Coordinates of C-alpha atoms in Angstrom, one line a residue:
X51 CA -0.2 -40.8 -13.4
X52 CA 2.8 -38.2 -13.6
X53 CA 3.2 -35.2 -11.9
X54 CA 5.5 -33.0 -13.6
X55 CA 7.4 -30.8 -10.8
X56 CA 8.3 -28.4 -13.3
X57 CA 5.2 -27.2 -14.5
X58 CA 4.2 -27.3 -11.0
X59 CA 7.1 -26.0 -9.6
X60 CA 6.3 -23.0 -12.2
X61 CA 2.4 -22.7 -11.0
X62 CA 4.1 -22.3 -7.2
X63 CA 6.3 -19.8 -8.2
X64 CA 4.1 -17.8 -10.4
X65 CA 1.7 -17.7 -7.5
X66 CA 4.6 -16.9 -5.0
X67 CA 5.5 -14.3 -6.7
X68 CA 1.9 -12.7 -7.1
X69 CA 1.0 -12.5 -3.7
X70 CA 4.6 -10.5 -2.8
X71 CA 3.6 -8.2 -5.9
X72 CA -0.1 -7.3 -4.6
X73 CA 1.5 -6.9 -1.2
X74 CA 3.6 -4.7 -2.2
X75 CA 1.5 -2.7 -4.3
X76 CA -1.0 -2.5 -0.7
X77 CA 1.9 -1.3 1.0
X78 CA 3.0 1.5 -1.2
X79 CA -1.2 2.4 -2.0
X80 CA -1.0 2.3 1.9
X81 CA 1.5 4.4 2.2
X82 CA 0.6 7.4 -0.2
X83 CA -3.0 7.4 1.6
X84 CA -1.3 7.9 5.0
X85 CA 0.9 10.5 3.4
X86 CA -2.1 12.1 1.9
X87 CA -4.3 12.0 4.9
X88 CA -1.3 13.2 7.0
X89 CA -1.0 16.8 4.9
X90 CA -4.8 16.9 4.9
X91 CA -5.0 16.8 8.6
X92 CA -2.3 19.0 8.9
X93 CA -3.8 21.6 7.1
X94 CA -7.2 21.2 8.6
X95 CA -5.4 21.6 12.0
X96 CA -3.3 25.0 10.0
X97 CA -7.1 26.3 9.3
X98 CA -8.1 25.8 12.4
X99 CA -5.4 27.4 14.5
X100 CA -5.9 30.7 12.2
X101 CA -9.0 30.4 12.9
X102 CA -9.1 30.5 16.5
X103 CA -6.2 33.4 16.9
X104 CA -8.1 35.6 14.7
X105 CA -11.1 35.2 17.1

């Protein structure tokens, strides 16, 4: 029985290279969110403060 290291070697690499691509894509959906979240809270905490003044 034969291994051939190329076809493996391309298997490795494909996989490699999926994981780094689905991390990255985590990263960046990770990112936006927080970016999101961070003008949501912001504005909640905008609201809030006019809120309270006007009382």
């Amino acid at each position: 029985m034969t291994v051939d290291w190329g076809f493996a070697g391309q298997i490795g690499g494909i996989g490699f290279g999926t994981v780094f691509i689905v991390l990255i894509i985590l990263t960046l959906a990770m990112w936006l969110m927080g970016r999101v979240f961070s003008k949501i809270g912001n504005a909640a905490d905008q609201t809030t403060d006019k809120n309270q003044k006007g009382a």
